[in-house]
Amino acid sequence: MGKTSDLTAVQKTIIDTLHKEGKTQKVIAKEAGCSQSSVSKHINRQAKGRKKCGRKKCTSSRDNRTLQRIVTTNPFKNVGEIHKEWTAAGVSTSRTTTRRLMKDMGFRCRIPCVKPLLNKKQRKKRLAWAKDKKDWTDAEWSKVMFSDESKFCISFGNQGPRVWRKSGEAQNPRCMRSSVKFPPSVMVWGAMSSAGVGPLCFLRSRVNAAVYQEVLEHFMLPAADQLYGDADFTFQQDLAPAHSAKTTSTWFKDHGIPVLDWPANSPDLNPIENLWGIVKRRMQYARPNNAEELKTTIRATWALITPEQCHRLIESMPRRITAVIEAKGAPTKY
């Protein structure tokens, strides 16, 4: 039994039809399933020809289209900048109205997804790699040890500019930021397989071939013993200069460890990237005061990763490869 404004289109149609037939308001209210006062108000409103009450809109449909075009053209602008550009186009309204209209249009202020920039050659190689691996089974992927470095900061709050986008536009290229492959930072090296995670290595200096080979010797080999025992495995790494150096290739040959071929700029294909994300989300409320406390927090959080979580991530490899093929080598949501 709501107000007149709460009446549905069906109820209004029933009221209008029965009123024309000369039915009483009591009968109409019973048939329409609403209160008699709602029927009376609706009939009176129709008789007087009054439209819905309320303050007249201060912008026209054309003004709203201009606002939508401004936001769509440069979604990284903040509300103040958008409002300034909109008023410069001849619209007289407040900043609050600008924000409200943007919200009514479906725009929400979100942290943009970060995807690496890929040129045509890199996309072509990613697509070829995905097609070559599309028939790999879960058992084959379980024999791969995935590795990667990741940056950890004492503060996790600085995530850059936000973006105005609508629902379903998270992967729209105009709503995404491009990432830098090697930002200056202290990195943490880690490895995982379907059986779990290996020990972490905190890198104190810039990673060159010699430093990386020390990491392999003192952290990757123990991780292999822990995760695979005497079983054979294939090692995965990206194409960072230290990883693709001739001396590093020689190190792998000398140790009899096969290395999985890997396309450039493809973090979306590496499940350990998702693992780093899990660790950082769990650490988002941690407030370490110095580097040592940060390391302690990372180690503790890394130790909570279960083999089941790793197994689920490894099982996602066929879906990742399918997504790359469907995207024709472009970055995917993973």
Tab-separated table of C-alpha atoms in Angstrom:
chain	number	residue	atom	x	y	z
A	1	MET	CA	0.000	0.000	0.000
A	2	GLY	CA	2.395	2.652	-1.213
A	3	LYS	CA	2.149	6.256	-2.317
A	4	THR	CA	1.000	7.338	-5.759
A	5	SER	CA	4.634	7.499	-6.905
A	6	ASP	CA	5.043	3.856	-5.854
A	7	LEU	CA	2.298	2.576	-8.138
A	8	THR	CA	3.525	0.307	-10.904
A	9	ALA	CA	2.631	0.805	-14.555
A	10	VAL	CA	0.310	-2.204	-14.343
A	11	GLN	CA	-1.513	-0.781	-11.311
A	12	LYS	CA	-1.941	2.595	-13.011
A	13	THR	CA	-3.371	0.890	-16.102
A	14	ILE	CA	-5.849	-1.081	-13.979
A	15	ILE	CA	-6.941	2.090	-12.144
A	16	ASP	CA	-7.439	4.021	-15.394
A	17	THR	CA	-9.394	1.164	-17.009
A	18	LEU	CA	-11.712	0.538	-14.061
A	19	HIS	CA	-12.251	4.275	-13.524
A	20	LYS	CA	-13.435	4.626	-17.111
A	21	GLU	CA	-15.836	1.728	-16.499
A	22	GLY	CA	-17.374	3.680	-13.614
A	23	LYS	CA	-16.133	1.452	-10.786
A	24	THR	CA	-15.902	2.904	-7.294
A	25	GLN	CA	-12.518	3.759	-5.801
A	26	LYS	CA	-12.967	1.035	-3.171
A	27	VAL	CA	-13.419	-1.620	-5.855
A	28	ILE	CA	-10.554	-0.228	-7.926
A	29	ALA	CA	-8.216	-0.264	-4.897
A	30	LYS	CA	-9.054	-3.910	-4.232
A	31	GLU	CA	-8.476	-4.922	-7.859
A	32	ALA	CA	-5.252	-2.919	-8.211
A	33	GLY	CA	-3.865	-4.068	-4.848
A	34	CYS	CA	-3.213	-0.609	-3.455
A	35	SER	CA	-4.755	1.826	-0.980
A	36	GLN	CA	-7.902	3.789	-1.777
A	37	SER	CA	-6.059	7.057	-1.172
A	38	SER	CA	-3.485	6.099	-3.832
A	39	VAL	CA	-6.325	5.458	-6.281
A	40	SER	CA	-7.902	8.817	-5.438
A	41	LYS	CA	-4.648	10.727	-5.858
A	42	HIS	CA	-3.881	9.044	-9.154
A	43	ILE	CA	-7.344	9.801	-10.549
A	44	ASN	CA	-7.186	13.429	-9.390
A	45	ARG	CA	-3.728	13.866	-10.857
A	46	GLN	CA	-4.885	12.494	-14.198
A	47	ALA	CA	-7.963	14.725	-14.129
A	48	LYS	CA	-5.955	17.886	-13.433
A	49	GLY	CA	-3.302	16.922	-15.949
A	50	ARG	CA	-0.486	17.493	-13.416
A	51	LYS	CA	2.844	15.819	-13.976
A	52	LYS	CA	5.122	14.494	-11.295
A	53	CYS	CA	6.081	17.108	-8.725
A	54	GLY	CA	9.654	18.135	-8.116
A	55	ARG	CA	12.208	20.773	-8.911
A	56	LYS	CA	12.854	21.368	-12.601
A	57	LYS	CA	16.123	19.885	-13.856
A	58	CYS	CA	18.867	22.456	-14.298
A	59	THR	CA	20.448	20.614	-17.239
A	60	SER	CA	19.079	19.483	-20.551
A	61	SER	CA	19.584	16.169	-22.325
A	62	ARG	CA	22.115	17.890	-24.543
A	63	ASP	CA	24.037	19.141	-21.485
A	64	ASN	CA	24.066	15.600	-20.080
A	65	ARG	CA	25.417	14.203	-23.345
A	66	THR	CA	28.181	16.800	-23.216
A	67	LEU	CA	29.079	15.680	-19.679
A	68	GLN	CA	29.154	12.034	-20.704
A	69	ARG	CA	31.412	12.866	-23.644
A	70	ILE	CA	33.816	14.768	-21.373
A	71	VAL	CA	34.065	11.848	-18.921
A	72	THR	CA	34.408	9.252	-21.680
A	73	THR	CA	37.089	11.239	-23.507
A	74	ASN	CA	39.326	11.564	-20.440
A	75	PRO	CA	38.149	9.278	-17.616
A	76	PHE	CA	41.225	10.021	-15.474
A	77	LYS	CA	40.123	13.585	-14.692
A	78	ASN	CA	38.828	14.300	-11.198
A	79	VAL	CA	35.382	15.791	-10.505
A	80	GLY	CA	36.748	19.331	-10.213
A	81	GLU	CA	38.421	19.181	-13.615
A	82	ILE	CA	35.354	17.613	-15.233
A	83	HIS	CA	33.072	20.222	-13.651
A	84	LYS	CA	35.322	23.057	-14.842
A	85	GLU	CA	35.341	21.763	-18.424
A	86	TRP	CA	31.578	21.213	-18.359
A	87	THR	CA	30.793	24.735	-17.110
A	88	ALA	CA	33.193	26.123	-19.713
A	89	ALA	CA	30.885	24.545	-22.307
A	90	GLY	CA	28.075	26.843	-21.101
A	91	VAL	CA	26.409	24.721	-18.412
A	92	SER	CA	25.523	26.442	-15.133
A	93	THR	CA	25.457	23.916	-12.308
A	94	SER	CA	27.198	22.994	-9.064
A	95	ARG	CA	30.014	20.533	-8.543
A	96	THR	CA	27.670	18.375	-6.438
A	97	THR	CA	25.207	18.168	-9.326
A	98	THR	CA	28.059	17.198	-11.665
A	99	ARG	CA	29.057	14.317	-9.393
A	100	ARG	CA	25.434	13.196	-8.963
A	101	LEU	CA	24.763	13.200	-12.709
A	102	MET	CA	27.960	11.216	-13.340
A	103	LYS	CA	26.764	8.661	-10.812
A	104	ASP	CA	23.319	8.557	-12.453
A	105	MET	CA	25.030	7.842	-15.785
A	106	GLY	CA	26.662	4.794	-14.223
A	107	PHE	CA	30.174	6.170	-13.709
A	108	ARG	CA	32.030	5.132	-10.545
A	109	CYS	CA	35.444	6.291	-9.357
A	110	ARG	CA	37.687	3.218	-9.285
A	111	ILE	CA	41.366	2.316	-9.143
A	112	PRO	CA	42.334	1.491	-12.759
A	113	CYS	CA	43.551	-1.955	-13.725
A	114	VAL	CA	47.227	-2.039	-14.676
A	115	LYS	CA	48.241	-3.910	-17.800
A	116	PRO	CA	51.602	-3.958	-19.610
A	117	LEU	CA	51.918	-2.267	-22.969
A	118	LEU	CA	52.261	-4.804	-25.788
A	119	ASN	CA	53.363	-4.079	-29.324
A	120	LYS	CA	52.133	-6.047	-32.332
A	121	LYS	CA	55.151	-8.355	-32.325
A	122	GLN	CA	54.698	-9.234	-28.655
A	123	ARG	CA	50.973	-9.902	-29.141
A	124	LYS	CA	51.741	-12.175	-32.067
A	125	LYS	CA	54.260	-14.150	-29.999
A	126	ARG	CA	51.823	-14.418	-27.074
A	127	LEU	CA	49.146	-15.768	-29.381
A	128	ALA	CA	51.537	-18.308	-30.918
A	129	TRP	CA	52.688	-19.403	-27.454
A	130	ALA	CA	49.102	-19.810	-26.247
A	131	LYS	CA	48.145	-21.883	-29.285
A	132	ASP	CA	51.190	-24.089	-28.729
A	133	LYS	CA	50.256	-24.693	-25.061
A	134	LYS	CA	46.463	-24.911	-25.406
A	135	ASP	CA	46.442	-28.723	-25.216
A	136	TRP	CA	48.588	-28.975	-22.080
A	137	THR	CA	46.901	-30.873	-19.262
A	138	ASP	CA	46.766	-30.030	-15.539
A	139	ALA	CA	49.322	-32.789	-14.960
A	140	GLU	CA	51.768	-31.101	-17.339
A	141	TRP	CA	51.270	-27.689	-15.729
A	142	SER	CA	51.769	-29.213	-12.278
A	143	LYS	CA	55.350	-30.030	-13.312
A	144	VAL	CA	56.120	-26.330	-13.852
A	145	MET	CA	57.649	-24.234	-11.080
A	146	PHE	CA	56.544	-20.628	-11.564
A	147	SER	CA	58.747	-17.808	-10.296
A	148	ASP	CA	58.698	-14.031	-10.168
A	149	GLU	CA	59.858	-10.933	-8.312
A	150	SER	CA	57.456	-8.508	-6.676
A	151	LYS	CA	57.712	-5.093	-5.041
A	152	PHE	CA	56.596	-4.641	-1.443
A	153	CYS	CA	56.371	-1.223	0.180
A	154	ILE	CA	55.867	-0.189	3.769
A	155	SER	CA	52.806	1.804	2.648
A	156	PHE	CA	50.281	0.202	0.337
A	157	GLY	CA	48.059	3.263	0.061
A	158	ASN	CA	49.645	5.013	-2.936
A	159	GLN	CA	47.924	3.414	-5.907
A	160	GLY	CA	48.001	6.356	-8.316
A	161	PRO	CA	45.173	8.257	-10.007
A	162	ARG	CA	41.656	6.870	-10.103
A	163	VAL	CA	39.456	6.472	-13.172
A	164	TRP	CA	35.786	7.121	-13.938
A	165	ARG	CA	34.233	4.068	-15.553
A	166	LYS	CA	30.980	2.171	-15.803
A	167	SER	CA	30.216	-1.393	-14.754
A	168	GLY	CA	31.904	-3.842	-17.131
A	169	GLU	CA	34.562	-1.342	-18.310
A	170	ALA	CA	37.401	-2.534	-16.053
A	171	GLN	CA	39.242	-4.066	-19.030
A	172	ASN	CA	38.436	-1.228	-21.449
A	173	PRO	CA	41.823	0.067	-22.736
A	174	ARG	CA	40.836	3.716	-22.138
A	175	CYS	CA	40.189	2.935	-18.442
A	176	MET	CA	43.526	1.207	-17.775
A	177	ARG	CA	46.981	2.389	-16.803
A	178	SER	CA	50.143	1.096	-18.431
A	179	SER	CA	52.639	-0.483	-16.058
A	180	VAL	CA	56.385	-0.077	-16.005
A	181	LYS	CA	58.271	-3.370	-16.145
A	182	PHE	CA	61.100	-2.490	-13.790
A	183	PRO	CA	60.261	0.308	-11.337
A	184	PRO	CA	63.101	1.238	-8.954
A	185	SER	CA	62.284	-0.743	-5.827
A	186	VAL	CA	63.385	-3.493	-3.487
A	187	MET	CA	62.152	-6.786	-4.846
A	188	VAL	CA	61.197	-10.136	-3.312
A	189	TRP	CA	61.766	-13.327	-5.270
A	190	GLY	CA	59.481	-16.321	-4.817
A	191	ALA	CA	58.448	-19.572	-6.476
A	192	MET	CA	55.378	-21.805	-6.460
A	193	SER	CA	53.995	-25.001	-7.936
A	194	SER	CA	50.783	-26.964	-7.543
A	195	ALA	CA	52.329	-28.476	-4.394
A	196	GLY	CA	52.815	-25.155	-2.587
A	197	VAL	CA	55.328	-22.319	-2.257
A	198	GLY	CA	59.091	-22.258	-1.859
A	199	PRO	CA	61.268	-20.036	0.370
A	200	LEU	CA	61.368	-16.281	-0.251
A	201	CYS	CA	64.484	-14.335	-1.163
A	202	PHE	CA	64.750	-10.637	-0.289
A	203	LEU	CA	66.918	-8.901	-2.889
A	204	ARG	CA	69.166	-6.223	-1.456
A	205	SER	CA	70.642	-4.930	-4.694
A	206	ARG	CA	69.792	-4.546	-8.342
A	207	VAL	CA	69.339	-7.962	-9.921
A	208	ASN	CA	71.987	-8.744	-12.531
A	209	ALA	CA	72.914	-12.151	-13.902
A	210	ALA	CA	75.360	-12.926	-11.086
A	211	VAL	CA	72.877	-11.980	-8.334
A	212	TYR	CA	70.112	-13.953	-10.019
A	213	GLN	CA	72.268	-17.071	-10.263
A	214	GLU	CA	72.945	-16.789	-6.530
A	215	VAL	CA	69.173	-16.704	-5.984
A	216	LEU	CA	68.765	-19.818	-8.134
A	217	GLU	CA	71.532	-21.619	-6.277
A	218	HIS	CA	70.430	-20.814	-2.731
A	219	PHE	CA	66.649	-20.496	-3.083
A	220	MET	CA	65.359	-22.086	-6.295
A	221	LEU	CA	67.179	-25.416	-5.833
A	222	PRO	CA	65.951	-25.807	-2.212
A	223	ALA	CA	62.441	-24.932	-3.415
A	224	ALA	CA	62.684	-27.642	-6.089
A	225	ASP	CA	63.750	-30.215	-3.487
A	226	GLN	CA	60.873	-29.138	-1.243
A	227	LEU	CA	58.185	-29.136	-3.929
A	228	TYR	CA	59.299	-31.935	-6.281
A	229	GLY	CA	61.792	-34.091	-4.428
A	230	ASP	CA	63.534	-36.299	-7.013
A	231	ALA	CA	60.827	-35.783	-9.673
A	232	ASP	CA	61.526	-33.862	-12.870
A	233	PHE	CA	60.210	-30.325	-13.268
A	234	THR	CA	60.386	-27.355	-15.641
A	235	PHE	CA	61.319	-23.899	-14.414
A	236	GLN	CA	59.413	-20.790	-15.485
A	237	GLN	CA	60.824	-17.274	-15.513
A	238	ASP	CA	60.081	-14.088	-17.420
A	239	LEU	CA	62.417	-12.441	-19.928
A	240	ALA	CA	64.143	-9.997	-17.582
A	241	PRO	CA	67.749	-9.285	-18.670
A	242	ALA	CA	69.214	-11.206	-15.727
A	243	HIS	CA	67.007	-14.204	-16.564
A	244	SER	CA	67.813	-14.321	-20.265
A	245	ALA	CA	71.571	-13.687	-19.895
A	246	LYS	CA	73.902	-16.237	-21.530
A	247	THR	CA	75.561	-17.068	-18.209
A	248	THR	CA	72.131	-17.778	-16.686
A	249	SER	CA	71.260	-20.075	-19.599
A	250	THR	CA	74.566	-21.840	-19.061
A	251	TRP	CA	73.750	-22.236	-15.352
A	252	PHE	CA	70.492	-24.020	-16.174
A	253	LYS	CA	72.234	-26.301	-18.687
A	254	ASP	CA	74.952	-27.175	-16.185
A	255	HIS	CA	72.285	-28.103	-13.607
A	256	GLY	CA	70.142	-30.007	-16.104
A	257	ILE	CA	67.040	-27.897	-15.482
A	258	PRO	CA	64.740	-27.237	-18.483
A	259	VAL	CA	63.323	-23.715	-18.752
A	260	LEU	CA	59.841	-23.068	-20.091
A	261	ASP	CA	59.764	-20.726	-23.087
A	262	TRP	CA	57.850	-17.609	-22.076
A	263	PRO	CA	56.349	-14.653	-24.014
A	264	ALA	CA	57.475	-11.126	-23.132
A	265	ASN	CA	55.376	-8.854	-20.894
A	266	SER	CA	52.937	-11.575	-19.892
A	267	PRO	CA	52.256	-11.346	-16.136
A	268	ASP	CA	48.629	-12.297	-16.826
A	269	LEU	CA	49.829	-15.780	-17.781
A	270	ASN	CA	51.801	-16.296	-14.576
A	271	PRO	CA	49.701	-17.596	-11.632
A	272	ILE	CA	52.267	-16.422	-9.088
A	273	GLU	CA	51.171	-12.859	-9.894
A	274	ASN	CA	47.800	-13.743	-8.359
A	275	LEU	CA	49.631	-15.207	-5.382
A	276	TRP	CA	51.465	-11.926	-4.832
A	277	GLY	CA	48.080	-10.213	-4.975
A	278	ILE	CA	46.713	-12.508	-2.271
A	279	VAL	CA	49.687	-11.754	-0.025
A	280	LYS	CA	49.389	-7.988	-0.511
A	281	ARG	CA	45.647	-7.978	0.156
A	282	ARG	CA	46.221	-9.839	3.398
A	283	MET	CA	48.862	-7.289	4.324
A	284	GLN	CA	46.820	-4.196	3.472
A	285	TYR	CA	46.018	-3.446	7.118
A	286	ALA	CA	49.538	-4.215	8.373
A	287	ARG	CA	51.543	-1.148	9.355
A	288	PRO	CA	55.235	-2.134	9.566
A	289	ASN	CA	57.457	0.671	10.826
A	290	ASN	CA	60.648	-0.358	9.056
A	291	ALA	CA	62.062	-2.751	6.457
A	292	GLU	CA	62.719	-5.537	8.957
A	293	GLU	CA	59.142	-5.487	10.227
A	294	LEU	CA	57.961	-5.491	6.617
A	295	LYS	CA	60.049	-8.590	5.858
A	296	THR	CA	58.674	-10.326	8.939
A	297	THR	CA	55.105	-9.560	7.833
A	298	ILE	CA	55.773	-10.814	4.302
A	299	ARG	CA	57.294	-14.068	5.563
A	300	ALA	CA	54.399	-14.681	7.937
A	301	THR	CA	51.802	-13.988	5.252
A	302	TRP	CA	53.651	-16.109	2.663
A	303	ALA	CA	53.739	-19.018	5.122
A	304	LEU	CA	49.920	-18.963	5.285
A	305	ILE	CA	49.586	-19.803	1.576
A	306	THR	CA	48.189	-23.342	1.314
A	307	PRO	CA	48.925	-25.998	-1.334
A	308	GLU	CA	45.196	-25.945	-2.187
A	309	GLN	CA	45.420	-22.268	-3.166
A	310	CYS	CA	48.451	-22.946	-5.336
A	311	HIS	CA	46.766	-25.936	-6.969
A	312	ARG	CA	43.710	-23.844	-7.880
A	313	LEU	CA	45.927	-21.194	-9.447
A	314	ILE	CA	47.819	-23.782	-11.497
A	315	GLU	CA	44.491	-25.221	-12.649
A	316	SER	CA	43.655	-21.794	-14.127
A	317	MET	CA	46.375	-22.072	-16.780
A	318	PRO	CA	44.074	-23.546	-19.498
A	319	ARG	CA	41.613	-20.689	-18.898
A	320	ARG	CA	44.402	-18.105	-19.097
A	321	ILE	CA	45.600	-19.553	-22.395
A	322	THR	CA	42.059	-19.621	-23.796
A	323	ALA	CA	41.623	-15.968	-22.795
A	324	VAL	CA	44.839	-14.972	-24.624
A	325	ILE	CA	43.706	-16.805	-27.763
A	326	GLU	CA	40.282	-15.139	-27.639
A	327	ALA	CA	41.957	-11.750	-27.118
A	328	LYS	CA	44.329	-12.449	-30.047
A	329	GLY	CA	47.380	-11.923	-27.860
A	330	ALA	CA	46.153	-8.806	-26.051
A	331	PRO	CA	46.365	-8.497	-22.229
A	332	THR	CA	43.646	-10.386	-20.366
A	333	LYS	CA	41.786	-9.958	-17.060
A	334	TYR	CA	44.106	-12.352	-15.229
